[in-house]
PDB file of C-alpha atoms in Angstrom:
ATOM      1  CA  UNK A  25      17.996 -12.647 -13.902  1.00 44.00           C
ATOM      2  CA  UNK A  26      20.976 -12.670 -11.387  1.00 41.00           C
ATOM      3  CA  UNK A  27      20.617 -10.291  -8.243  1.00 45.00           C
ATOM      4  CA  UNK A  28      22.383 -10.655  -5.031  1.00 44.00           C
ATOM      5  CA  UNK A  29      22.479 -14.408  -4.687  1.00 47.00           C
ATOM      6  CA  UNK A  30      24.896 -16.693  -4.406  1.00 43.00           C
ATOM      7  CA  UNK A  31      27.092 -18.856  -7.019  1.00 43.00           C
ATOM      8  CA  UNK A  32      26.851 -22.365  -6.300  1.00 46.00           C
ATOM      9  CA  UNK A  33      30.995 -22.194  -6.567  1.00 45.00           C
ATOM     10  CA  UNK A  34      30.442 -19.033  -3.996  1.00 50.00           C
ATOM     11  CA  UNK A  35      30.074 -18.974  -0.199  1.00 54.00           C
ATOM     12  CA  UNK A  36      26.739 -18.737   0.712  1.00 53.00           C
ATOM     13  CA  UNK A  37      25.932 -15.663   1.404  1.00 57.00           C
ATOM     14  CA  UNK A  38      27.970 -13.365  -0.999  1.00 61.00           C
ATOM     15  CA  UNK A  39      27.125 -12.391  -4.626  1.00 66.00           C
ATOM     16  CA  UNK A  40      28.541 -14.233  -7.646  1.00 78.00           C
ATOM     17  CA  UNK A  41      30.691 -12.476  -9.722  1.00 80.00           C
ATOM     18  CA  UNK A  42      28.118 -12.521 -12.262  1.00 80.00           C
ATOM     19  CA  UNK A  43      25.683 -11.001 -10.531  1.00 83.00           C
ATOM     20  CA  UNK A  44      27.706  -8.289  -8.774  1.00 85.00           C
ATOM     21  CA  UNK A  45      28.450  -7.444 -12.736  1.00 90.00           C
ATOM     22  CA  UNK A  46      25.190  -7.122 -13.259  1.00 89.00           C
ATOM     23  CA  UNK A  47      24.777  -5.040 -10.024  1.00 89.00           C
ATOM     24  CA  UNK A  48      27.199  -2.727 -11.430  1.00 90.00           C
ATOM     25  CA  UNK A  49      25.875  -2.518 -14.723  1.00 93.00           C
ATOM     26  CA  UNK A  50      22.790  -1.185 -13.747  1.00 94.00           C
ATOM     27  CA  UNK A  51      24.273   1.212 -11.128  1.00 92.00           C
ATOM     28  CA  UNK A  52      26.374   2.584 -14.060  1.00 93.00           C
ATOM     29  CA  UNK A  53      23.391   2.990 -16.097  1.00 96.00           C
ATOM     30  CA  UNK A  54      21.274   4.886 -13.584  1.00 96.00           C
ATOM     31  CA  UNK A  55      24.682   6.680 -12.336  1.00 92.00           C
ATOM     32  CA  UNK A  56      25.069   7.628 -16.249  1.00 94.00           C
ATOM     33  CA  UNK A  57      21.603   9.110 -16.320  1.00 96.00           C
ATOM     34  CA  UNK A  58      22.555  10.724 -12.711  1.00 94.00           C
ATOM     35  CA  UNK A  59      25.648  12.220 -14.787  1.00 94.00           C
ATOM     36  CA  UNK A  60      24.073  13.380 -17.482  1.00 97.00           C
ATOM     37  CA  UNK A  61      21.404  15.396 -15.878  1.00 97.00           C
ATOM     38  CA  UNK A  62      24.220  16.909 -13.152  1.00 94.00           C
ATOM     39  CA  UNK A  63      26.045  18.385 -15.811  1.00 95.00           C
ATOM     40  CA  UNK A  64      23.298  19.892 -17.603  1.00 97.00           C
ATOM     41  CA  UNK A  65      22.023  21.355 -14.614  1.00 97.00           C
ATOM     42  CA  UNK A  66      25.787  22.737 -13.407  1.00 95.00           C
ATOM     43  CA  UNK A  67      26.464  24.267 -16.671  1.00 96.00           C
ATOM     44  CA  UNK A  68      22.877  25.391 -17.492  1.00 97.00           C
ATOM     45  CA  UNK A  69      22.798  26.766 -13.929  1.00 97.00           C
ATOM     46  CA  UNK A  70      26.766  28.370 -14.426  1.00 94.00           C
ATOM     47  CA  UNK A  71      25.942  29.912 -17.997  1.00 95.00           C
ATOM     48  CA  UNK A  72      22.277  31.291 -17.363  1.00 97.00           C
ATOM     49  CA  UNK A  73      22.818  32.785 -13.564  1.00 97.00           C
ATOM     50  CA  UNK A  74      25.258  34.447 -11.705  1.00 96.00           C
ATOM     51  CA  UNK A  75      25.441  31.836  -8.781  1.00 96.00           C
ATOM     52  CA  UNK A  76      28.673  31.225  -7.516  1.00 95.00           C
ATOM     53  CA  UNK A  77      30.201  27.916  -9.384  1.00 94.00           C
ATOM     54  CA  UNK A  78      30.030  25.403  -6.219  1.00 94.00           C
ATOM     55  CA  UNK A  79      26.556  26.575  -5.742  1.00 96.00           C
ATOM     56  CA  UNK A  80      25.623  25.603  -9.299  1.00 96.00           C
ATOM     57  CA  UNK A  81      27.179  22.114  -8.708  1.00 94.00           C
ATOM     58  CA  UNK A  82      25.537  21.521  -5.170  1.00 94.00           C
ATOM     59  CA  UNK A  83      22.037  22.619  -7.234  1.00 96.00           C
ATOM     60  CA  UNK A  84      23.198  19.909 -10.393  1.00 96.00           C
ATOM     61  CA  UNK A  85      24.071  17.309  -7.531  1.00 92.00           C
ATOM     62  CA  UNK A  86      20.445  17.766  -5.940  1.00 93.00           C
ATOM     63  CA  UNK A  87      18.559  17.575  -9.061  1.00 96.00           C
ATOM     64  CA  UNK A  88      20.485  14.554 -10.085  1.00 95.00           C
ATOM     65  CA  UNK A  89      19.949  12.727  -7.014  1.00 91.00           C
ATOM     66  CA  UNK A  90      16.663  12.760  -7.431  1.00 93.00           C
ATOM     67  CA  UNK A  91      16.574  11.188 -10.189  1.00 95.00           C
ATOM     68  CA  UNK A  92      18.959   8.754  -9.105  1.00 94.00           C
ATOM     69  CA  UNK A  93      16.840   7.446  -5.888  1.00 94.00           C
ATOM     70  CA  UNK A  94      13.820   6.909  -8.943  1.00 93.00           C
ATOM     71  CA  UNK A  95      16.171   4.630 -11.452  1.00 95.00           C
ATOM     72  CA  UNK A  96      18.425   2.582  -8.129  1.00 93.00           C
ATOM     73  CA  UNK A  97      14.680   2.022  -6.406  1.00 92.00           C
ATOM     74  CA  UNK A  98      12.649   0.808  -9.575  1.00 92.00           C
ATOM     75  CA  UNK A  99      15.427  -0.665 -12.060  1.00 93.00           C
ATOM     76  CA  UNK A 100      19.076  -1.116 -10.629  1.00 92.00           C
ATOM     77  CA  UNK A 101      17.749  -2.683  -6.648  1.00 91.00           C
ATOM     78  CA  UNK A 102      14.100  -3.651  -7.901  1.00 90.00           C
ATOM     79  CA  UNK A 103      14.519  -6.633  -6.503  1.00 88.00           C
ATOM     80  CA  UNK A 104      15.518  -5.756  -3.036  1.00 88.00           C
ATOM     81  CA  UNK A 105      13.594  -4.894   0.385  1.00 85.00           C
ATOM     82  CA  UNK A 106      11.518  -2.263   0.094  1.00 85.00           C
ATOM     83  CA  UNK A 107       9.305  -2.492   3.049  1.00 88.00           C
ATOM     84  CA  UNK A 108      11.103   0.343   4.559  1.00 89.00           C
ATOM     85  CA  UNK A 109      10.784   3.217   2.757  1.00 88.00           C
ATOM     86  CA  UNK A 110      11.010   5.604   4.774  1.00 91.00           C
ATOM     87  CA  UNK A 111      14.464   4.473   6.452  1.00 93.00           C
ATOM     88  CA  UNK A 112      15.585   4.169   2.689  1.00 91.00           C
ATOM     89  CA  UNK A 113      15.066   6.935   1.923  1.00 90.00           C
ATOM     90  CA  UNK A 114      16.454   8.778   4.848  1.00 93.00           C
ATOM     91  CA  UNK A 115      19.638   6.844   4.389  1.00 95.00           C
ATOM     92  CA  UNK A 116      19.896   7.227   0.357  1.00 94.00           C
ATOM     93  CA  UNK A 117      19.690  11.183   1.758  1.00 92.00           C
ATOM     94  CA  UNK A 118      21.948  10.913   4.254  1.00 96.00           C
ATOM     95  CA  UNK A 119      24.496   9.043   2.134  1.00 96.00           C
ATOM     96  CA  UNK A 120      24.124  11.332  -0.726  1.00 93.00           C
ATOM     97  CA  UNK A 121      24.513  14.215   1.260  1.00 93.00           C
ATOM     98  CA  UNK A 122      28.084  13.241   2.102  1.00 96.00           C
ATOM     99  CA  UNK A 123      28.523  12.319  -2.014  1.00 94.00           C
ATOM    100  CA  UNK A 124      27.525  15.451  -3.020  1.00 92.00           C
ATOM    101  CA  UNK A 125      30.119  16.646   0.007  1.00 95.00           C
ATOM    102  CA  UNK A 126      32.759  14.737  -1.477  1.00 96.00           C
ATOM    103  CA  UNK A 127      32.005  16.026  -5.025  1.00 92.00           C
ATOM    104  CA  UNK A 128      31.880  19.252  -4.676  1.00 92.00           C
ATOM    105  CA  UNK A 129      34.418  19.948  -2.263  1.00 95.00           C
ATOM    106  CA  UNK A 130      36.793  18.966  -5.084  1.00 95.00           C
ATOM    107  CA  UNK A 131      35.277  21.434  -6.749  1.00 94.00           C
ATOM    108  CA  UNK A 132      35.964  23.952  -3.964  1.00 95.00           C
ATOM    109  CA  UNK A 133      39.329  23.088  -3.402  1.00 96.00           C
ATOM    110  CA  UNK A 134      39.863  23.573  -7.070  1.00 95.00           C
ATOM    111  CA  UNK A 135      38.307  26.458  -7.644  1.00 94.00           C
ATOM    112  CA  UNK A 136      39.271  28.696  -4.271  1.00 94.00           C
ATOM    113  CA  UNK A 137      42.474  27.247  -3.075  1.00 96.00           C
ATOM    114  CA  UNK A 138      43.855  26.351  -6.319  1.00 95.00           C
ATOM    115  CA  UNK A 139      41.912  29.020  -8.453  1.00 94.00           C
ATOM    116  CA  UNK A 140      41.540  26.967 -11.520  1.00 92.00           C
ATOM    117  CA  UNK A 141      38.257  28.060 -12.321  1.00 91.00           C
ATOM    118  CA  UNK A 142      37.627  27.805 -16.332  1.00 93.00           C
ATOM    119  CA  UNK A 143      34.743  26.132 -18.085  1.00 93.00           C
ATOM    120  CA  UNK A 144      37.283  23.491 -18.554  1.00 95.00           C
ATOM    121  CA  UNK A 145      38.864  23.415 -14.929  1.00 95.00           C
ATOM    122  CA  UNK A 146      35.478  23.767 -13.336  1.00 94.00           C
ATOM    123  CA  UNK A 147      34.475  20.593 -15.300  1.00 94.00           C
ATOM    124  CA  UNK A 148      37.360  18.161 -15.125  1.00 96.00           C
ATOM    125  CA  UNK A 149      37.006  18.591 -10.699  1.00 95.00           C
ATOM    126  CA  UNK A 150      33.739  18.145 -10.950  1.00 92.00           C
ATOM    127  CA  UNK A 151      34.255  14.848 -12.599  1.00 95.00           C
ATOM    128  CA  UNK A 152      36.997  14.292 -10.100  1.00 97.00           C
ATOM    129  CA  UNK A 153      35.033  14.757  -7.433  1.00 96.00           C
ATOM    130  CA  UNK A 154      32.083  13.022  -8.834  1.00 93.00           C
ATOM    131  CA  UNK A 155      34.541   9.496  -9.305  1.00 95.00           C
ATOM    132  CA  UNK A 156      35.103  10.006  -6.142  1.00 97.00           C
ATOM    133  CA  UNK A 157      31.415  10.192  -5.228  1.00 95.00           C
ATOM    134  CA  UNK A 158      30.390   7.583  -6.839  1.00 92.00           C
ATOM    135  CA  UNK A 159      32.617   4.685  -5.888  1.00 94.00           C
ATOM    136  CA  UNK A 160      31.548   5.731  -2.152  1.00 96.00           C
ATOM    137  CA  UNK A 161      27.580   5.743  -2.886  1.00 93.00           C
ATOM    138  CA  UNK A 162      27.816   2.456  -4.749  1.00 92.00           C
ATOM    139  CA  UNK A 163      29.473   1.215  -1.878  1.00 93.00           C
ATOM    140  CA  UNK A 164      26.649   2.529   0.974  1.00 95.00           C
ATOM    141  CA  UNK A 165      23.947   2.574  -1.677  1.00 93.00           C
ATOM    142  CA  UNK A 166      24.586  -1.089  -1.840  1.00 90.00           C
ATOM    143  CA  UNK A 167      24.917  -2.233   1.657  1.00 92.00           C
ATOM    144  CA  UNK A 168      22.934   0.005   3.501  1.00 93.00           C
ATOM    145  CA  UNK A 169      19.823   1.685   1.673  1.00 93.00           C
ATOM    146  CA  UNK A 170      19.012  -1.296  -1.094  1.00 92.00           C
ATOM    147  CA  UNK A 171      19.627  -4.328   0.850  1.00 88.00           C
ATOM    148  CA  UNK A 172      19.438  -7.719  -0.289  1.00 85.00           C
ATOM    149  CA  UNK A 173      15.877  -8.997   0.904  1.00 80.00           C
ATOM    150  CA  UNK A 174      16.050 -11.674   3.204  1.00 73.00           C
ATOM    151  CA  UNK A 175      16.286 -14.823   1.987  1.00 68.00           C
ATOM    152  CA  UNK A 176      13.334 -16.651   4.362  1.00 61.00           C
ATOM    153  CA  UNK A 177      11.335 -13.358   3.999  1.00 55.00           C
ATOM    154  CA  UNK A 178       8.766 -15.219   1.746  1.00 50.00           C
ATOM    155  CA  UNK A 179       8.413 -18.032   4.699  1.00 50.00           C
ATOM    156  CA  UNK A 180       7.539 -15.793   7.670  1.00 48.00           C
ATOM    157  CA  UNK A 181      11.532 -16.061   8.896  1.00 48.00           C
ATOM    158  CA  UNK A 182      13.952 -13.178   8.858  1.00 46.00           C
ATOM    159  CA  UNK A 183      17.485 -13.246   7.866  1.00 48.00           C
ATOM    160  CA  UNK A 184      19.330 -14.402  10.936  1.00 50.00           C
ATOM    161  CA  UNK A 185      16.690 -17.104  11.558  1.00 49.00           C
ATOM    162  CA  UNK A 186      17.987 -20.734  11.218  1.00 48.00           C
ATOM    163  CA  UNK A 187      15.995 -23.961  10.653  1.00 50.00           C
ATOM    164  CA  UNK A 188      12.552 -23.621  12.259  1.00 51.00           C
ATOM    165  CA  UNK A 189      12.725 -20.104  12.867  1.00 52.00           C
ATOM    166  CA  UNK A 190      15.072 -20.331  15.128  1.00 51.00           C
ATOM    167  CA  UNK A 191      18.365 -17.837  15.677  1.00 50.00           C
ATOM    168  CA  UNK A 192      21.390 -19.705  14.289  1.00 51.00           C
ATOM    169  CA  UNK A 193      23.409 -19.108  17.513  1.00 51.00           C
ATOM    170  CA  UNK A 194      20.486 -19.678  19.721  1.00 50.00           C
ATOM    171  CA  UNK A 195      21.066 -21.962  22.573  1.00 53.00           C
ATOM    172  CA  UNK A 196      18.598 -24.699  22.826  1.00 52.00           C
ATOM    173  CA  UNK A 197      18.315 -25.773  26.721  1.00 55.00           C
ATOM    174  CA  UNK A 198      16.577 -29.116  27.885  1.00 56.00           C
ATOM    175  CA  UNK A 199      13.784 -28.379  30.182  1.00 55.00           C
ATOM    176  CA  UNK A 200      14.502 -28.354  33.952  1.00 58.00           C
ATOM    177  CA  UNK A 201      12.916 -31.291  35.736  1.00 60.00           C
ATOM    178  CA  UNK A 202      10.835 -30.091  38.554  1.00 60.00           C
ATOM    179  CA  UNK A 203       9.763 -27.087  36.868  1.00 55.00           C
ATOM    180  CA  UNK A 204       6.358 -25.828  35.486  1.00 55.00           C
ATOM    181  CA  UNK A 205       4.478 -29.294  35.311  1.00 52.00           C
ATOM    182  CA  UNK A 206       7.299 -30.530  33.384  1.00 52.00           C
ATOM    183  CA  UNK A 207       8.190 -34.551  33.760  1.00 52.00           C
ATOM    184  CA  UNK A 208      10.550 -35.037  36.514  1.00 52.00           C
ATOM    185  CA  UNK A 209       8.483 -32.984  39.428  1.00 50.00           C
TER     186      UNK A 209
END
């Protein structure tokens, strides 16, 4: 299965086209899930309560999140880093917070400076806003909370480390003579 690695026609380091395909396939599948379940909740929520419409589509957006983190962590990024959980999931939080900021404040702007604010309305800047939403998740979802895993991780050597361990822009310096017992003193 392709994930994040690179093409042998590629430059080290970036994904093939192939694979970022398949990156974005999956994405779309969990996203469509995401979608799904948002506007369920947002028009269950509108229809059955008397909560204010933004308020409904914050409460779709949360529940829908949710069950985002579940699909991106255990099918779309399986197959990267996880041995930070904690800081992934504070930043999948963080970064959806500011989705579900861009989504619904289409929304807002729609509904209380524009006042279009019919079934129809309230739905077509909702799917604005969540377009909007969702090209800027993929691309902090992607390069911030799943992370590629390091590609010496399975060798005891971390991403930046070079041959031997080493940092690739280390400076190697030949030892002093005269110092500590070194030849030379």
């Amino acid at each position: 299965m392709c994930t994040s690695a690179s093409a042998p026609d590629g430059p080290p380091g970036r994904p093939s086209r192939r694979s970022l395909t398949g990156e974005i396939a999956r994405f779309g599948a969990v996203g469509g899930l995401g979608v799904v379940v948002n506007f369920a909740v947002f028009n269950a929520c509108h229809a059955l309560t008397s909560l204010p419409v933004v308020r409904c589509g914050v409460i779709g957006t949360g529940v829908a999140l949710l069950v985002n983190y579940l699909g991106f962590r255990y099918f779309a990024y399986r197959d990267r880093d996880k041995r930070r959980p904690a800081r992934q999931f504070t930043l999948f939080a963080v970064f959806s917070v500011i989705g579900l900021v861009i989504e619904n404040g289409v929304l807002y702007a729609a509904t209380y400076w524009c006042g279009w604010d019919t079934a129809v309305q309230n739905n077509l800047f909702k799917a604005l806003g969540l377009a909007l939403a969702t090209a800027f998740r993929f691309a902090m979802y992607r390069t911030w909370v799943f992370r590629p895993r390091d590609p010496g991780e399975e060798h005891g050597r971390s991403r930046v480390a070079g041959p031997g361990g080493a940092h690739p822009h280390a400076v190697v310096r030949a030892p002093r003579p005269g110092r500590g017992g070194r030849p030379g003193l």
